[in-house]
Coordinates of C-alpha atoms and ligand atoms in Angstrom, one line a residue:
X1 CA -0.9 35.7 -22.8
X2 CA 0.6 32.2 -22.1
X3 CA -1.2 29.5 -20.3
X4 CA 0.8 30.1 -17.2
X5 CA -0.2 33.8 -16.8
X6 CA -3.9 32.9 -16.8
X7 CA -4.3 32.9 -13.0
X8 CA -2.7 34.2 -9.9
X9 CA -1.9 31.6 -7.3
X10 CA -2.8 34.1 -4.5
X11 CA -6.4 34.4 -5.9
X12 CA -6.8 30.7 -5.8
X13 CA -5.3 30.4 -2.3
X14 CA -7.7 33.2 -1.0
X15 CA -10.7 31.5 -2.7
X16 CA -10.0 28.1 -1.1
X17 CA -9.1 29.7 2.3
X18 CA -12.5 31.4 2.3
X19 CA -14.3 28.2 1.5
X20 CA -14.8 28.7 -2.2
X21 CA -14.7 26.2 -5.0
X22 CA -12.0 26.1 -7.7
X23 CA -13.0 25.6 -11.3
X24 CA -11.6 22.8 -13.4
X25 CA -9.6 25.3 -15.4
X26 CA -8.1 26.9 -12.3
X27 CA -7.1 23.4 -11.0
X28 CA -5.5 22.3 -14.3
X29 CA -3.5 25.6 -14.4
X30 CA -2.4 25.3 -10.7
X31 CA -1.1 21.7 -11.0
X32 CA 0.6 22.5 -14.3
X33 CA 2.1 25.7 -13.0
X34 CA 3.3 24.0 -9.7
X35 CA 4.9 21.1 -11.6
X36 CA 6.9 23.5 -13.9
X37 CA 7.9 25.8 -11.0
X38 CA 5.7 28.8 -11.9
X39 CA 3.8 28.4 -8.7
X40 CA 6.2 28.4 -5.7
X41 CA 6.4 25.7 -3.0
X42 CA 5.2 28.3 -0.4
X43 CA 2.1 29.1 -2.4
X44 CA 1.3 25.4 -2.9
X45 CA 1.9 24.8 0.8
X46 CA -0.7 27.5 1.6
X47 CA -3.1 26.0 -0.9
X48 CA -2.7 22.5 0.5
X49 CA -3.4 23.8 4.0
X50 CA -6.5 25.6 2.8
X51 CA -7.6 22.3 1.1
X52 CA -6.9 20.4 4.3
X53 CA -9.0 22.8 6.3
X54 CA -11.8 23.5 3.8
X55 CA -12.0 20.3 1.8
X56 CA -12.8 19.9 -1.9
X57 CA -16.0 19.0 -3.7
X58 CA -16.3 15.7 -5.7
X59 CA -15.9 17.7 -8.9
X60 CA -12.8 19.5 -7.6
X61 CA -11.2 16.2 -6.4
X62 CA -11.8 14.6 -9.8
X63 CA -10.3 17.6 -11.6
X64 CA -7.3 17.7 -9.3
X65 CA -6.7 13.9 -9.9
X66 CA -7.1 14.4 -13.7
X67 CA -4.6 17.3 -13.6
X68 CA -2.1 15.2 -11.7
X69 CA -2.5 12.3 -14.2
X70 CA -2.0 14.7 -17.1
X71 CA 1.3 15.8 -15.6
X72 CA 2.9 12.5 -16.7
X73 CA 2.7 9.4 -18.8
X74 CA -0.2 6.9 -18.9
X75 CA 0.5 3.3 -19.2
X76 CA -1.7 1.2 -21.5
X77 CA -2.2 -2.6 -21.2
X78 CA -5.1 -2.8 -23.6
X79 CA -2.9 -4.8 -26.0
X80 CA -2.9 -7.9 -23.8
X81 CA -5.0 -10.6 -25.5
X82 CA -6.1 -14.1 -24.7
X83 CA -5.5 -17.0 -27.1
X84 CA -8.9 -16.4 -28.7
X85 CA -8.0 -12.7 -29.3
X86 CA -10.3 -11.2 -26.6
X87 CA -8.9 -8.5 -24.4
X88 CA -7.5 -9.5 -21.0
X89 CA -8.7 -7.1 -18.3
X90 CA -6.0 -6.3 -15.8
X91 CA -6.6 -6.0 -12.0
X92 CA -4.6 -4.2 -9.4
X93 CA -4.7 -3.7 -5.6
X94 CA -3.7 -0.7 -3.4
X95 CA -3.4 -0.8 0.3
X96 CA -3.3 2.4 2.3
X97 CA -0.5 0.8 4.4
X98 CA -0.3 -1.4 7.4
X99 CA 2.2 -3.2 9.6
X100 CA 3.0 -6.7 8.4
X101 CA 1.0 -6.0 5.3
X102 CA 2.6 -8.4 2.8
X103 CA -0.6 -9.2 1.0
X104 CA 0.6 -8.0 -2.4
X105 CA 3.2 -10.8 -2.4
X106 CA 0.8 -13.8 -2.4
X107 CA -2.1 -11.9 -4.0
X108 CA -0.5 -10.9 -7.3
X109 CA 0.6 -14.4 -8.4
X110 CA -2.7 -15.9 -7.0
X111 CA -4.9 -13.6 -9.2
X112 CA -2.5 -14.1 -12.1
X113 CA -2.9 -17.9 -11.8
X114 CA -6.5 -17.4 -12.9
X115 CA -5.4 -15.7 -16.2
X116 CA -6.0 -12.1 -14.9
X117 CA -2.8 -10.0 -15.4
X118 CA -1.8 -8.0 -12.4
X119 CA 0.4 -4.9 -13.0
X120 CA 1.3 -4.1 -9.4
X121 CA 3.5 -1.0 -9.5
X122 CA 4.7 -0.5 -5.9
X123 CA 6.8 1.7 -3.7
X124 CA 9.4 1.5 -0.9
X125 CA 8.7 1.9 2.7
X126 CA 9.0 5.1 4.6
X127 CA 8.2 5.3 8.3
X128 CA 6.6 2.5 10.3
X129 CA 4.9 0.6 7.3
X130 CA 7.2 -1.5 5.1
X131 CA 7.5 -1.3 1.4
X132 CA 6.7 -4.2 -1.0
X133 CA 9.8 -3.6 -3.0
X134 CA 12.0 -3.7 0.1
X135 CA 10.5 -7.0 1.0
X136 CA 11.0 -8.6 -2.4
X137 CA 14.6 -7.3 -2.6
X138 CA 15.5 -9.7 0.2
X139 CA 15.2 -12.5 -2.5
X140 CA 18.7 -12.9 -4.0
X141 CA 18.9 -11.5 -7.5
X142 CA 15.4 -10.0 -7.6
X143 CA 15.2 -6.8 -9.6
X144 CA 12.6 -4.0 -8.9
X145 CA 13.2 -1.8 -12.0
X146 CA 11.7 -2.9 -15.3
X147 CA 11.1 -1.0 -18.5
X148 CA 7.6 -0.5 -19.7
X149 CA 8.3 -3.1 -22.4
X150 CA 9.5 -5.6 -19.8
X151 CA 6.4 -5.0 -17.7
X152 CA 4.1 -5.6 -20.8
X153 CA 6.0 -8.8 -21.8
X154 CA 5.9 -10.2 -18.2
X155 CA 2.2 -9.4 -17.9
X156 CA 1.6 -11.3 -21.2
X157 CA 3.8 -14.3 -20.4
X158 CA 3.7 -14.7 -16.6
X159 CA 0.7 -12.6 -15.7
X160 CA 2.0 -11.0 -12.4
X161 CA 4.5 -8.2 -12.2
X162 CA 5.4 -6.4 -8.9
X163 CA 7.9 -3.7 -9.7
X164 CA 8.9 -0.1 -9.1
X165 CA 6.5 2.6 -10.3
X166 CA 8.5 4.7 -12.8
X167 CA 9.0 8.4 -12.1
X168 CA 6.9 9.2 -15.3
X169 CA 3.6 8.4 -13.5
X170 CA 1.9 11.5 -12.0
X171 CA 5.1 13.6 -11.4
X172 CA 3.0 16.4 -10.0
X173 CA 2.0 14.0 -7.2
X174 CA 5.6 13.2 -6.4
X175 CA 6.4 16.9 -6.0
X176 CA 3.3 17.7 -4.0
X177 CA 3.5 14.6 -1.7
X178 CA 7.1 15.6 -0.7
X179 CA 5.8 19.1 0.1
X180 CA 2.8 17.8 2.1
X181 CA 5.1 15.6 4.0
X182 CA 7.0 18.6 5.4
X183 CA 4.0 21.0 5.8
X184 CA 1.6 19.0 7.9
X185 CA -0.8 18.5 5.0
X186 CA -0.7 14.7 4.4
X187 CA -3.8 14.0 6.5
X188 CA -6.3 15.5 4.0
X189 CA -8.8 13.0 2.6
X190 CA -9.1 14.8 -0.8
X191 CA -5.3 15.1 -1.1
X192 CA -4.7 11.4 -0.1
X193 CA -7.4 10.1 -2.4
X194 CA -6.2 12.2 -5.4
X195 CA -2.6 11.2 -4.7
X196 CA -3.3 7.5 -4.6
X197 CA -5.8 7.4 -7.5
X198 CA -3.8 9.6 -9.9
X199 CA -1.0 7.0 -9.8
X200 CA -3.3 4.0 -10.0
X201 CA -5.3 5.5 -12.9
X202 CA -2.2 6.6 -14.8
X203 CA -0.9 3.0 -14.4
X204 CA -3.7 1.9 -16.7
X205 CA -5.4 -0.9 -14.8
X206 CA -8.9 -1.9 -15.8
X207 CA -9.9 -3.0 -12.3
X208 CA -8.8 -1.9 -8.9
X209 CA -9.4 -3.1 -5.4
X210 CA -8.6 -0.8 -2.5
X211 CA -7.6 -2.1 1.0
X212 CA -8.4 0.9 3.2
X213 CA -7.0 0.3 6.7
X214 CA -8.5 1.7 9.8
X215 CA -7.3 1.5 13.4
X216 CA -4.3 2.4 15.6
X217 CA -1.7 1.3 13.1
X218 CA -3.4 3.0 10.1
X219 CA -3.4 6.4 8.5
X220 CA -7.1 6.6 9.1
X221 CA -7.7 6.1 12.8
X222 CA -11.5 6.1 12.7
X223 CA -14.0 4.0 10.7
X224 CA -15.7 7.2 9.5
X225 CA -12.5 8.6 8.0
X226 CA -11.7 5.3 6.4
X227 CA -15.3 5.2 4.9
X228 CA -14.9 8.7 3.5
X229 CA -11.5 7.9 2.0
X230 CA -12.8 4.7 0.5
X231 CA -15.9 6.3 -1.0
X232 CA -13.8 9.2 -2.4
X233 CA -11.4 6.8 -4.1
X234 CA -14.1 4.5 -5.4
X235 CA -15.8 7.6 -6.9
X236 CA -12.6 8.8 -8.5
X237 CA -11.8 5.3 -10.0
X238 CA -15.4 4.9 -11.2
X239 CA -15.4 8.4 -12.9
X240 CA -12.2 7.5 -14.7
X241 CA -13.7 4.2 -16.0
X242 CA -11.7 1.9 -13.6
X243 CA -13.9 -0.8 -12.0
X244 CA -13.1 0.1 -8.4
X245 CA -14.1 -1.5 -5.1
X246 CA -12.8 -1.0 -1.6
X247 CA -12.6 -3.1 1.5
X248 CA -12.2 -1.5 4.9
X249 CA -10.0 -3.6 7.0
X250 CA -8.8 -3.5 10.6
X251 CA -5.2 -2.4 11.3
X252 CA -5.0 -2.5 15.1
X253 CA -2.6 -5.4 15.3
X254 CA 0.0 -6.5 12.7
X255 CA -1.2 -8.7 9.8
X256 CA 0.2 -12.2 10.3
X257 CA 3.1 -13.1 12.5
X258 CA 5.9 -11.2 10.9
X259 CA 6.9 -7.6 10.2
X260 CA 10.0 -6.8 8.3
X261 CA 11.4 -7.8 4.9
X262 CA 12.7 -11.4 4.4
X263 CA 10.4 -12.6 7.3
X264 CA 7.4 -11.3 5.3
X265 CA 8.5 -13.1 2.1
X266 CA 8.8 -16.3 4.1
X267 CA 5.3 -15.9 5.5
X268 CA 3.9 -15.1 2.0
X269 CA 5.5 -18.3 0.6
X270 CA 3.7 -20.2 3.4
X271 CA 0.4 -18.8 2.3
X272 CA 1.2 -19.7 -1.3
X273 CA 1.9 -23.2 -0.1
X274 CA -1.6 -23.5 1.4
X275 CA -0.6 -22.6 5.0
X276 CA 0.3 -19.3 6.8
X277 CA -1.5 -17.3 9.4
X278 CA -5.3 -17.2 9.1
X279 CA -5.7 -13.4 8.9
X280 CA -3.2 -13.2 6.0
X281 CA -5.0 -16.0 4.2
X282 CA -8.4 -14.4 4.8
X283 CA -7.4 -11.0 3.5
X284 CA -5.5 -12.4 0.5
X285 CA -8.6 -14.4 -0.5
X286 CA -11.0 -11.5 0.1
X287 CA -9.0 -9.2 -2.1
X288 CA -8.4 -11.9 -4.7
X289 CA -12.2 -12.5 -4.9
X290 CA -12.8 -8.8 -5.6
X291 CA -10.1 -8.6 -8.2
X292 CA -11.3 -11.7 -10.0
X293 CA -14.9 -10.5 -9.9
X294 CA -14.0 -7.1 -11.3
X295 CA -12.1 -8.8 -14.1
X296 CA -15.1 -10.9 -14.9
X297 CA -13.7 -14.2 -13.5
X298 CA -16.1 -16.3 -11.3
X299 CA -13.8 -18.6 -9.3
X300 CA -12.8 -19.6 -5.8
X301 CA -9.3 -18.3 -5.3
X302 CA -8.6 -20.6 -2.4
X303 CA -8.3 -23.6 -4.8
X304 CA -5.1 -22.3 -6.3
X305 CA -3.4 -21.9 -2.9
X306 CA -4.0 -25.7 -2.3
X307 CA -3.3 -27.1 -5.8
X308 CA 0.1 -25.4 -6.3
X309 CA -1.0 -23.1 -9.1
X310 CA -0.5 -19.9 -7.2
X311 CA 3.0 -21.1 -6.1
X312 CA 3.9 -21.9 -9.7
X313 CA 2.9 -18.4 -10.6
X314 CA 4.9 -16.9 -7.8
X315 CA 8.1 -18.8 -8.8
X316 CA 7.7 -17.7 -12.5
X317 CA 7.2 -14.1 -11.4
X318 CA 10.3 -14.1 -9.2
X319 CA 12.4 -15.8 -11.8
X320 CA 11.2 -13.4 -14.5
X321 CA 12.8 -10.6 -12.5
X322 CA 16.1 -12.3 -11.9
X323 CA 15.3 -13.7 -8.5
X324 CA 15.9 -17.3 -7.3
X325 CA 12.7 -18.4 -5.5
X326 CA 14.5 -21.5 -4.1
X327 CA 17.4 -19.6 -2.6
X328 CA 17.6 -19.4 1.2
X329 CA 16.6 -15.9 2.5
X330 CA 19.1 -13.8 4.5
X331 CA 19.4 -14.5 8.2
X332 CA 20.1 -11.8 10.7
X333 CA 23.3 -11.7 12.8
X334 CA 21.6 -10.9 16.1
X335 CA 18.3 -11.9 17.6
X336 CA 16.6 -11.2 20.9
X337 CA 13.5 -12.9 22.3
X338 CA 10.9 -11.0 24.4
X339 CA 8.9 -13.3 26.7
X340 CA 5.4 -13.0 28.3
X341 CA 5.7 -11.7 31.9
X342 CA 2.5 -13.4 33.0
X343 CA -0.1 -16.0 31.9
X344 CA -3.4 -15.1 30.4
X345 CA -4.9 -14.0 27.1
X346 CA -3.0 -11.7 24.8
X347 CA -5.7 -8.9 24.7
X348 CA -3.8 -6.4 22.5
X349 CA -0.6 -6.2 20.4
X350 CA -0.3 -2.8 18.9
X351 CA 0.4 -2.5 15.2
X352 CA 2.1 0.9 15.3
X353 CA 4.6 -0.1 18.1
X354 CA 5.5 -3.3 16.2
X355 CA 5.9 -1.3 13.0
X356 CA 8.2 1.2 14.7
X357 CA 10.2 -1.7 16.3
X358 CA 10.7 -3.3 12.9
X359 CA 11.8 0.0 11.5
X360 CA 14.3 0.7 14.3
X361 CA 15.7 -2.8 13.8
X362 CA 16.6 -1.8 10.3
X363 CA 13.7 -3.1 8.2
X364 CA 12.6 0.4 7.3
X365 CA 14.1 3.8 6.5
X366 CA 13.9 7.3 7.9
X367 CA 15.0 9.0 4.7
X368 CA 14.1 7.7 1.2
X369 CA 17.8 7.3 0.3
X370 CA 18.6 5.1 3.4
X371 CA 19.3 1.4 2.8
X372 CA 17.3 -1.3 4.6
X373 CA 18.3 -4.6 6.1
X374 CA 16.8 -7.7 4.5
X375 CA 16.9 -9.8 7.6
X376 CA 15.7 -7.2 10.2
X377 CA 12.3 -7.5 11.6
X378 CA 9.9 -8.8 14.2
X379 CA 8.4 -12.3 14.5
X380 CA 5.4 -12.6 16.7
X381 CA 4.6 -15.9 18.5
X382 CA 1.0 -15.1 19.5
X383 CA -1.9 -13.1 18.1
X384 CA -4.5 -11.2 20.1
X385 CA -7.1 -13.5 21.5
X386 CA -4.6 -16.4 22.1
X387 CA -3.6 -17.7 25.5
X388 CA 0.0 -17.3 26.5
X389 CA 1.9 -18.6 29.5
X390 CA 4.5 -16.7 31.6
X391 CA 8.0 -17.1 30.1
X392 CA 6.9 -18.1 26.7
X393 CA 8.4 -16.2 23.7
X394 CA 6.1 -13.4 22.6
X395 CA 8.3 -11.6 20.0
X396 CA 11.7 -12.3 18.4
X397 CA 13.6 -9.2 17.2
X398 CA 16.2 -9.7 14.5
X399 CA 18.8 -7.3 13.1
X400 CA 22.4 -7.2 11.8
X401 CA 23.2 -4.3 14.1
X402 CA 23.0 -5.2 17.8
X403 CA 22.5 -1.7 19.3
X404 CA 19.2 -1.4 17.5
X405 CA 17.7 -4.1 19.7
X406 CA 17.4 -1.8 22.7
X407 CA 15.8 0.9 20.6
X408 CA 13.3 -1.5 19.3
X409 CA 12.5 -2.7 22.8
X410 CA 11.9 0.9 23.8
X411 CA 9.3 1.2 20.9
X412 CA 7.6 -1.9 22.3
X413 CA 7.1 -0.4 25.8
X414 CA 3.3 -0.9 26.6
X415 CA 2.7 -2.4 23.2
X416 CA 0.8 -5.5 24.5
X417 CA -1.6 -6.4 27.3
X418 CA -2.2 -9.8 28.9
X419 CA -5.5 -10.1 30.7
X420 CA -7.5 -12.8 32.4
X421 CA -10.1 -12.9 29.6
X422 CA -10.5 -10.9 26.5
X423 CA -13.1 -10.3 23.8
X424 CA -12.5 -12.0 20.5
X425 CA -10.9 -9.5 18.1
X426 CA -13.2 -7.7 15.7
X427 CA -13.6 -9.1 12.1
X428 CA -10.8 -8.2 9.8
X429 CA -12.9 -7.0 6.9
X430 CA -15.5 -4.5 8.2
X431 CA -17.1 -3.0 5.1
X432 CA -17.2 -3.3 1.3
X433 CA -17.8 -0.2 -0.9
X434 CA -18.6 -0.3 -4.6
X435 CA -19.8 2.2 -7.1
X436 CA -23.4 1.2 -6.3
X437 CA -22.9 2.6 -2.7
X438 CA -21.9 6.1 -3.8
Ligands
URA501 N1 -0.1 7.4 -0.1 C1 0.0 8.2 -1.2 O1 0.4 7.7 -2.3 N2 -0.4 9.4 -1.1 C2 -0.9 10.0 0.0 O2 -1.2 11.1 0.0 C3 -0.9 9.2 1.2 C4 -0.5 7.9 1.1

């Protein structure tokens, strides 16, 4: 009997459908057999739906994650040494995705400027949230694809690397995520947690901070779901020996004043120069503190935004990947300004609508093989809680393709509200979850 005839997928589907628990051995077999094609897509779809409806225990999620890690390669940065020969702990960040979420761009060089290497293996955007690689590719010459050796060398010499995650990491997740996408099974906390954490653990980081978004523009619409996802991921990381913490952060309105590609790079550079919107600075610093703490560095990250060290680290990181950090960023061929229809307080500016508008302007893609426009996006001229006057610019829409403007405007229908008075927006960071909270 070969390893692949040990179980029958139908038995596993029935067991999960009826609320049973799968053994570690069954899960290892299932993920292996699905990756090599022995278990068919329709069987895995049924099983994913059973998991979505019935859930998984902590042990099952941990075994599922382990099996997905085992389907591919594991990176290893344990060879990185300080001048005195001690091991340099690496730290990474993962965000569950938000509109205007450019935090990785200032965060990676900021943390690296304290001597903590940051291997930030990232993806491209799909749908209404942008992709880190798409944003960086608006910098002339910048290259997303590096070999493992190049990643190691850059971590050693520059400290920060933001590059494409190779296809060798958790290939089972790649196949399963594509299946979940077309079978209505993305929204399962155990499947989301194991999907994210299998890639992050395989990436070989020592410390990880998770930015779990909650609100109208996030995957997790409620605080309870965000808490559960955060706790599940912190538990998975901790069980795998990765120092993992999570911050739960609001995603009702876009982060900062830009959503798109080049516009988000521009805003990130403002933050690295000691300026930029207050919410982007606040979140960058909150996540940097967590990463430094987990890597054993006790320092105030704000210092390096003001003394130029984070900016130096950014320029080195961009140059190391062929980019020119001084080069002007692409400008869009067309722009259109939307103005406030009345005076008052901007009470709401909906993240999801702005994300869809940026996507329709050309900043994002509908299919993974579609190109994106570097200069497409949305600039916001006010944040919720600020006063606006009738006729003042509220949003500027930019694109290379004029007919997209009307489609973006349609996405923005009802996206904001101007009222006489408004409550101050809720705090950005609403909770912190560590291994001690489990
Ligand atoms: N991101 C992932 O990588 N996986 C999921 O399942 C959801 C979001």
